[in-house]
mmCIF file of C-alpha atoms in Angstrom:
data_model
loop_
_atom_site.group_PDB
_atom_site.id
_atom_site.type_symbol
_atom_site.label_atom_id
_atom_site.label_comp_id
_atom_site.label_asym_id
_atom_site.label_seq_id
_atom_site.Cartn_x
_atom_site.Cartn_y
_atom_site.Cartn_z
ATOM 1 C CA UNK A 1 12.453 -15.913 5.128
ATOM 2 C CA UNK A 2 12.160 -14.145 1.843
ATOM 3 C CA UNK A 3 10.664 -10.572 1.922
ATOM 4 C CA UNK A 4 11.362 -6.805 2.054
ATOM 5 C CA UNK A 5 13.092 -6.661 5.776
ATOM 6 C CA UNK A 6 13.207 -2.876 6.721
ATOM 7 C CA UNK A 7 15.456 -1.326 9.706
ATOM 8 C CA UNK A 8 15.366 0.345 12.013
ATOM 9 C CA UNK A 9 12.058 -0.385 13.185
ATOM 10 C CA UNK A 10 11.478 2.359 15.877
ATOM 11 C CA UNK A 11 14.334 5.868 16.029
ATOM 12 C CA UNK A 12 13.867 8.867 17.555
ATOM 13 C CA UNK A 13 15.838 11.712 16.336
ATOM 14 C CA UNK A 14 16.581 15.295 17.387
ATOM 15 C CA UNK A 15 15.293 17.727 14.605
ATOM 16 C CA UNK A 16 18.627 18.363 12.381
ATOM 17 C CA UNK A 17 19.628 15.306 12.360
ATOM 18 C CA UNK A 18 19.984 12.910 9.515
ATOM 19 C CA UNK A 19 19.905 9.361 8.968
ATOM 20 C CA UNK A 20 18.932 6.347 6.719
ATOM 21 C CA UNK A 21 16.315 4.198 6.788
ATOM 22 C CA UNK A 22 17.256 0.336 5.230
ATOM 23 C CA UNK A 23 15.011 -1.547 2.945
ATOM 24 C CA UNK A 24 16.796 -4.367 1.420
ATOM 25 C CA UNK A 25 14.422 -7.518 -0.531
ATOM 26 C CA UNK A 26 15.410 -10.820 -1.983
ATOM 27 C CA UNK A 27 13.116 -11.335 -4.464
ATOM 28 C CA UNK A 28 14.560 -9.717 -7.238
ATOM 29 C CA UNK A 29 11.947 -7.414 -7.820
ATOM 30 C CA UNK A 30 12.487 -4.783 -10.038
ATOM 31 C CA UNK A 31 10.007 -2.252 -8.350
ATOM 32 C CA UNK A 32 10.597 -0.999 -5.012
ATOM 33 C CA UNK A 33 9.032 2.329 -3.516
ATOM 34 C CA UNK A 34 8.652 3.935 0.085
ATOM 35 C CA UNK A 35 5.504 5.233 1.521
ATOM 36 C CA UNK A 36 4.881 7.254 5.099
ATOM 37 C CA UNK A 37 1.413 6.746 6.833
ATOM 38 C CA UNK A 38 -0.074 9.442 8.772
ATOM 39 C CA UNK A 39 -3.238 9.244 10.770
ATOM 40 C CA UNK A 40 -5.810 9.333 8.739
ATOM 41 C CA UNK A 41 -4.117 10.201 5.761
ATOM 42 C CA UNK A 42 -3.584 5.955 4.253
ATOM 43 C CA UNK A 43 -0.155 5.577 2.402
ATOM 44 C CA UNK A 44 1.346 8.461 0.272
ATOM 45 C CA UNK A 45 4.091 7.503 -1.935
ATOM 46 C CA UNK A 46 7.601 9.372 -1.386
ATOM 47 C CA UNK A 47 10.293 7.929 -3.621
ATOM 48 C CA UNK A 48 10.014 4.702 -5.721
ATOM 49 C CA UNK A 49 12.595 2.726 -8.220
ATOM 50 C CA UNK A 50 11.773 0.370 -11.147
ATOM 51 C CA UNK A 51 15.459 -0.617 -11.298
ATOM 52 C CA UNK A 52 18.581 -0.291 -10.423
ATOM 53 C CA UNK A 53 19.874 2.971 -11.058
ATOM 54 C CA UNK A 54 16.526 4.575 -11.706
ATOM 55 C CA UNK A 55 14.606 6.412 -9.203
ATOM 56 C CA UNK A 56 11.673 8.844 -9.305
ATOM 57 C CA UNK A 57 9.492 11.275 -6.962
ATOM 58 C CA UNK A 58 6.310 10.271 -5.367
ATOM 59 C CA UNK A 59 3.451 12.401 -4.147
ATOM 60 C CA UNK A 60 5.505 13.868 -1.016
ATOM 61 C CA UNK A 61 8.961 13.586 -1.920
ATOM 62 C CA UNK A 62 10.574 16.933 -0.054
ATOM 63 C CA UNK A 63 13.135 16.154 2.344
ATOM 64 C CA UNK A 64 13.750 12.715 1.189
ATOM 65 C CA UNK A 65 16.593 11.460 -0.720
ATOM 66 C CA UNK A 66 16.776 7.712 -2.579
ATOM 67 C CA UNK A 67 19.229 5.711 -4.887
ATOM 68 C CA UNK A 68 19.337 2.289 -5.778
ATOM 69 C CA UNK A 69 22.754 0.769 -6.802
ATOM 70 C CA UNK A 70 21.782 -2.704 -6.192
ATOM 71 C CA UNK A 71 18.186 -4.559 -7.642
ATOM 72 C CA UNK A 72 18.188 -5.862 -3.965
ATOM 73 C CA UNK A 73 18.726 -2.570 -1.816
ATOM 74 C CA UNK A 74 16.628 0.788 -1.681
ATOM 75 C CA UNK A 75 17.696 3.335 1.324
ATOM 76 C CA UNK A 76 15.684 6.320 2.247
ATOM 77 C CA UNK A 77 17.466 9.129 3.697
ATOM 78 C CA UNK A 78 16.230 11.929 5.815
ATOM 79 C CA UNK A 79 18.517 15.160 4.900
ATOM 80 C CA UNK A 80 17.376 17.033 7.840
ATOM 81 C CA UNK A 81 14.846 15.669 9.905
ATOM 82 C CA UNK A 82 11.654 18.055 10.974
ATOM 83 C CA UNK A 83 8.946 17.170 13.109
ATOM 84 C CA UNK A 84 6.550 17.165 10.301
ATOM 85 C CA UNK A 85 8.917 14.131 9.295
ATOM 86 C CA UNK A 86 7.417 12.124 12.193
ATOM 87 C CA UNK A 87 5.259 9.152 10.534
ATOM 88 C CA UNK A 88 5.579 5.140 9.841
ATOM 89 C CA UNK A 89 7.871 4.079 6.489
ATOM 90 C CA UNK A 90 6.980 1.512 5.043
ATOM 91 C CA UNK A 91 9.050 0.554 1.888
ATOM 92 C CA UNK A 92 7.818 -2.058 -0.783
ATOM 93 C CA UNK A 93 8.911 -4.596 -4.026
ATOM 94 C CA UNK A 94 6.888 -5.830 -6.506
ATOM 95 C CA UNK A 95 7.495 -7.978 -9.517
ATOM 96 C CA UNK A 96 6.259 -6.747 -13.021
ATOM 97 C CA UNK A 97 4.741 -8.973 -15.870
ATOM 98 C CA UNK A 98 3.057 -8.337 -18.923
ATOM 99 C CA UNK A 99 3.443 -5.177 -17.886
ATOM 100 C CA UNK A 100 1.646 -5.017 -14.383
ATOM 101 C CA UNK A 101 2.840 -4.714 -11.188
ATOM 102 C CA UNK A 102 1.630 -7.271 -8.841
ATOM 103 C CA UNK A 103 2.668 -9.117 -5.807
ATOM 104 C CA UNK A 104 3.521 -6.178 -3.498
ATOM 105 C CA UNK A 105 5.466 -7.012 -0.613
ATOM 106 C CA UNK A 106 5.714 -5.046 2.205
ATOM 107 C CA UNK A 107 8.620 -4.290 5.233
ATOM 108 C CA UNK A 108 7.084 -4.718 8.529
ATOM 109 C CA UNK A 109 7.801 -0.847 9.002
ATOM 110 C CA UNK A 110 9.773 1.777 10.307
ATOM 111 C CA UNK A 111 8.024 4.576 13.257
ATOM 112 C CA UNK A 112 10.116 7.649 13.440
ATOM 113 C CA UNK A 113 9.614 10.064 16.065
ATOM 114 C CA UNK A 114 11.151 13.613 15.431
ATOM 115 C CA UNK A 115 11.850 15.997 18.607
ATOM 116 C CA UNK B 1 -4.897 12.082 -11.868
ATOM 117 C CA UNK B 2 -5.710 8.456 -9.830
ATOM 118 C CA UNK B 3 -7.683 8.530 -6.405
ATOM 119 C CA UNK B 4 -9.180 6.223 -4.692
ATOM 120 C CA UNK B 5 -12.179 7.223 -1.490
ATOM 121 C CA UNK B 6 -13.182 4.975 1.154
ATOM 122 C CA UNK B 7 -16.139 7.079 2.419
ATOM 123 C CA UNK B 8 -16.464 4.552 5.583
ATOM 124 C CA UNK B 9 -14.020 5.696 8.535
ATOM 125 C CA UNK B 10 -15.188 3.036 10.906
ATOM 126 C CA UNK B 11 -17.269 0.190 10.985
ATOM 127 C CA UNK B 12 -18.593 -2.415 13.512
ATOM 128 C CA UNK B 13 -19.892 -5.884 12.702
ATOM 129 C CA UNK B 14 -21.279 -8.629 14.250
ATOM 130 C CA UNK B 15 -19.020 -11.832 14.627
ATOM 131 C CA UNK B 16 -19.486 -14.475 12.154
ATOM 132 C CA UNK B 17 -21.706 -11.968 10.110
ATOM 133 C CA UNK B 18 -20.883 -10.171 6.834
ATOM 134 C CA UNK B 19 -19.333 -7.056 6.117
ATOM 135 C CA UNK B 20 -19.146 -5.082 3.513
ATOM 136 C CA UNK B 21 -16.095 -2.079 3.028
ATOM 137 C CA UNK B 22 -16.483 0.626 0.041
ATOM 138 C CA UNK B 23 -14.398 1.507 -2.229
ATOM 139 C CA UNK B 24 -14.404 3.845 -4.993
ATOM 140 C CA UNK B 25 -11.726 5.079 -7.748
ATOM 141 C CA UNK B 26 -10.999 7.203 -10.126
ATOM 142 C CA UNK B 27 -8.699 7.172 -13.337
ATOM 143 C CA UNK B 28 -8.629 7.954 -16.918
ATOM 144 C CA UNK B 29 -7.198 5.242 -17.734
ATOM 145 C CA UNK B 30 -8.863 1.572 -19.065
ATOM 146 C CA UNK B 31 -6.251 -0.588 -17.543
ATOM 147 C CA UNK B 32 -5.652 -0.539 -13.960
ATOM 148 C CA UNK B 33 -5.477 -3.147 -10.884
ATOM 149 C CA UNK B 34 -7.479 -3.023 -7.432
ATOM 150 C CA UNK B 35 -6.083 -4.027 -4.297
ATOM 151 C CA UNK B 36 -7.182 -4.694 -0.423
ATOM 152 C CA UNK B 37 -4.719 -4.809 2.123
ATOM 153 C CA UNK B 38 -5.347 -5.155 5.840
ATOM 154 C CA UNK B 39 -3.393 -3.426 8.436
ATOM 155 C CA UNK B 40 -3.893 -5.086 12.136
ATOM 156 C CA UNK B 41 -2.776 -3.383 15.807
ATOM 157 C CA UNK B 42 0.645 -4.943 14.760
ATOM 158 C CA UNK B 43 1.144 -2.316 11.739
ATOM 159 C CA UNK B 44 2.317 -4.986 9.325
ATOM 160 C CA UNK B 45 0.252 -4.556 5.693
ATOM 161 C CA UNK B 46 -1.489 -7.923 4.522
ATOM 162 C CA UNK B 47 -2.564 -8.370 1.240
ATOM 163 C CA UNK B 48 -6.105 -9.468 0.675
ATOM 164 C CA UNK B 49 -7.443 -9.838 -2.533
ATOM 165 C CA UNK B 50 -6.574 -8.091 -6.600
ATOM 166 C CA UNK B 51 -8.936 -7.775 -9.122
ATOM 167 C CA UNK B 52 -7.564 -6.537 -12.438
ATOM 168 C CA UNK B 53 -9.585 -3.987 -14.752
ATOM 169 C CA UNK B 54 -9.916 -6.741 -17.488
ATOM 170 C CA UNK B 55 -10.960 -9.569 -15.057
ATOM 171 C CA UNK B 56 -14.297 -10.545 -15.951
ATOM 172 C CA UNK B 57 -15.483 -12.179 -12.809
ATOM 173 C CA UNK B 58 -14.990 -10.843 -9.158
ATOM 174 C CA UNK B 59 -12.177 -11.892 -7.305
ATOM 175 C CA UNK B 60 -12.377 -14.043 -4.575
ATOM 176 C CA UNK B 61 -10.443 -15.128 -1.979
ATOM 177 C CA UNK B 62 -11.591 -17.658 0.992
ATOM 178 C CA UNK B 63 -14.098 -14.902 3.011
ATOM 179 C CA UNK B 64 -12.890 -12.396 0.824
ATOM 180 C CA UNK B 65 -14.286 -11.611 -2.445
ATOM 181 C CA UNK B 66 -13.949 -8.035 -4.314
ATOM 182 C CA UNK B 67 -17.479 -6.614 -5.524
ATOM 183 C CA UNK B 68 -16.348 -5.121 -8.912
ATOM 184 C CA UNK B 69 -18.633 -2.729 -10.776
ATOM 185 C CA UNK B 70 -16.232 -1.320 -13.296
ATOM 186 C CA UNK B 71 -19.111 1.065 -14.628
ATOM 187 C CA UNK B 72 -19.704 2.740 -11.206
ATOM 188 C CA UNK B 73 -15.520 2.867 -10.100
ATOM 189 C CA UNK B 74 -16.603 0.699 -7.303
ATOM 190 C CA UNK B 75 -14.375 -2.107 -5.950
ATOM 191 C CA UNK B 76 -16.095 -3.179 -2.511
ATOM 192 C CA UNK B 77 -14.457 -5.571 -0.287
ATOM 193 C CA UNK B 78 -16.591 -8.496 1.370
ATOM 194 C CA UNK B 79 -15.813 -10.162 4.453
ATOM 195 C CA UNK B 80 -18.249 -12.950 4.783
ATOM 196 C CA UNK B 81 -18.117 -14.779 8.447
ATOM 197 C CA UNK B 82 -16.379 -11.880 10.503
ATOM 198 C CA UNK B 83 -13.916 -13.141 13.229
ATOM 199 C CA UNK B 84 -12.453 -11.591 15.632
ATOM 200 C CA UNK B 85 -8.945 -11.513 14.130
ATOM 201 C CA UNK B 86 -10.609 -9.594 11.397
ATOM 202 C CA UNK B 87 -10.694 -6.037 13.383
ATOM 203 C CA UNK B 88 -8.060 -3.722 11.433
ATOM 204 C CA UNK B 89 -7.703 -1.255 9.481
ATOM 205 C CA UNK B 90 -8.750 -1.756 5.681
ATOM 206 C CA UNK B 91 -7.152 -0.108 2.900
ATOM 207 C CA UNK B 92 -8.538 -0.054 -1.312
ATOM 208 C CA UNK B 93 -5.398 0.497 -3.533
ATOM 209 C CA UNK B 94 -5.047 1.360 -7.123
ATOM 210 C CA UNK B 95 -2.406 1.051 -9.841
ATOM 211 C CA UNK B 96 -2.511 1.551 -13.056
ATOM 212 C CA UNK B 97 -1.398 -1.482 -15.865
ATOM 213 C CA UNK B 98 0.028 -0.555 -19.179
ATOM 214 C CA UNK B 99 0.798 -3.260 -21.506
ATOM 215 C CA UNK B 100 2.707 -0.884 -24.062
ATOM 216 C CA UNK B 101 5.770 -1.465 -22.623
ATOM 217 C CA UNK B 102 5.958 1.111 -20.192
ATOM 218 C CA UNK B 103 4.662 0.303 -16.637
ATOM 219 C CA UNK B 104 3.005 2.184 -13.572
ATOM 220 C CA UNK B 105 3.559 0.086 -10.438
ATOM 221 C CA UNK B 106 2.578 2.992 -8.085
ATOM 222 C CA UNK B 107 0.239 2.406 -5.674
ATOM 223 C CA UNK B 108 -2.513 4.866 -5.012
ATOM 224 C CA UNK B 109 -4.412 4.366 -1.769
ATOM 225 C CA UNK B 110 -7.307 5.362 0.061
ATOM 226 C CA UNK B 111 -6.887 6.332 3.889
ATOM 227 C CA UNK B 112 -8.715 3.097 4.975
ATOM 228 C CA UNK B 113 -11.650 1.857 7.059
ATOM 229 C CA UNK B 114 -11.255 0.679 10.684
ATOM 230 C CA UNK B 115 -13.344 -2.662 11.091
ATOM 231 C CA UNK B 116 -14.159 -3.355 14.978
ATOM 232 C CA UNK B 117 -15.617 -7.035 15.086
ATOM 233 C CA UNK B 118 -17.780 -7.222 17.790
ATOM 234 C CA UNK B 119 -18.246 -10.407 19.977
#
């Protein structure tokens, strides 16, 4: 099925530790971004992309890394994973036109637990 | 700077009556799109309903329709006919349009209403 297909969908990791989470759509959606939802805190924006080789900072972008070498794929790596860290990723796509963004799609989600 | 409030942390309704979820935004900026997405038990984000800042009439989706009063920020979600299936979490987005060339696909959102639908 066509989409935004994130993985992992649950880790764990030990605090220290790094690791990538996948987002990879087929779409060909220029726009792709990655949020983390806290409890009652809604969907802040980390890291997006509106292309390939073009990336930018979000609201809450420290400790996060991104690049985008494809149009299709858009990691998200942890540099060294802190508790605080903990949360649900979600990335996204969208297509642009007449200069709007608009069909968002997003991954069913990624929960990370940090110990 | 862009924020959107949804003053409404939880709600209950009444099965097969109508809801109503509020919404408010704020930006500078005269061209901008409005967005409801709901969030079940499951996690996965479902999109609702868009109304765009130059849209003259409300948006409307089967028992969804967007209650736009661009002169008060407001961009209230309707539910009419609550079913079960309908209890989730209910988040207002924002981004902002620029037909210049340049584009701002960010989404802004507000940290969402739980809707309980009661039998």
């Amino acid at each position: 099925n066509a989409g935004v297909t994130q993985t992992p969908k649950f880790q764990v990791l030990k605090t220290g530790q790094s690791m990538t989470l996948q987002c990879a759509q087929d779409m060909n959606h220029e726009y792709m971004s990655w949020y983390r939802q806290d409890p009652g805190m809604g969907l802040r924006l980390i890291h997006y992309s509106v292309g390939a080789g073009i990336t930018d900072q979000g609201e809450v972008p420290n400790g996060y890394n991104v690049s985008r070498s494809t149009t299709e794929d858009f990691p998200l790596r942890l540099l060294s994973a802190a508790p605080s860290q903990t949360s649900v990723y979600f990335c996204a796509s969208s297509y642009s036109k007449a200069g709007g963004y608009y069909g968002y799609t997003f991954g069913s989600g990624t929960r990370l637990t940090v110990v | 700077a862009q924020k959107i409030t949804q003053t409404q942390p939880g709600m209950f309704v009444q099965e097969k009556e109508a809801v109503t979820l509020d919404c408010t935004y704020d930006t500078s900026d005269q061209s901008y799109g409005l967005f409801w997405y709901k969030q079940p038990s499951s996690g996965e984000m479902i999109f609702l309903i868009y109304q765009g800042s130059y849209d003259e009439q409300n948006a409307t989706e089967g028992r969804y329709s967007l209650n736009f009063q661009k002169a008060r920020k407001s961009a209230n979600l309707v539910i009419s006919a609550s079913q079960l299936g309908d209890s989730a979490m209910y988040f207002c987005a924002m981004s902002l349009v620029a037909y210049y060339g340049g584009s701002q696909g960010n989404l802004i959102f507000g940290k969402g209403t739980k809707l309980s639908v009661k039998p």
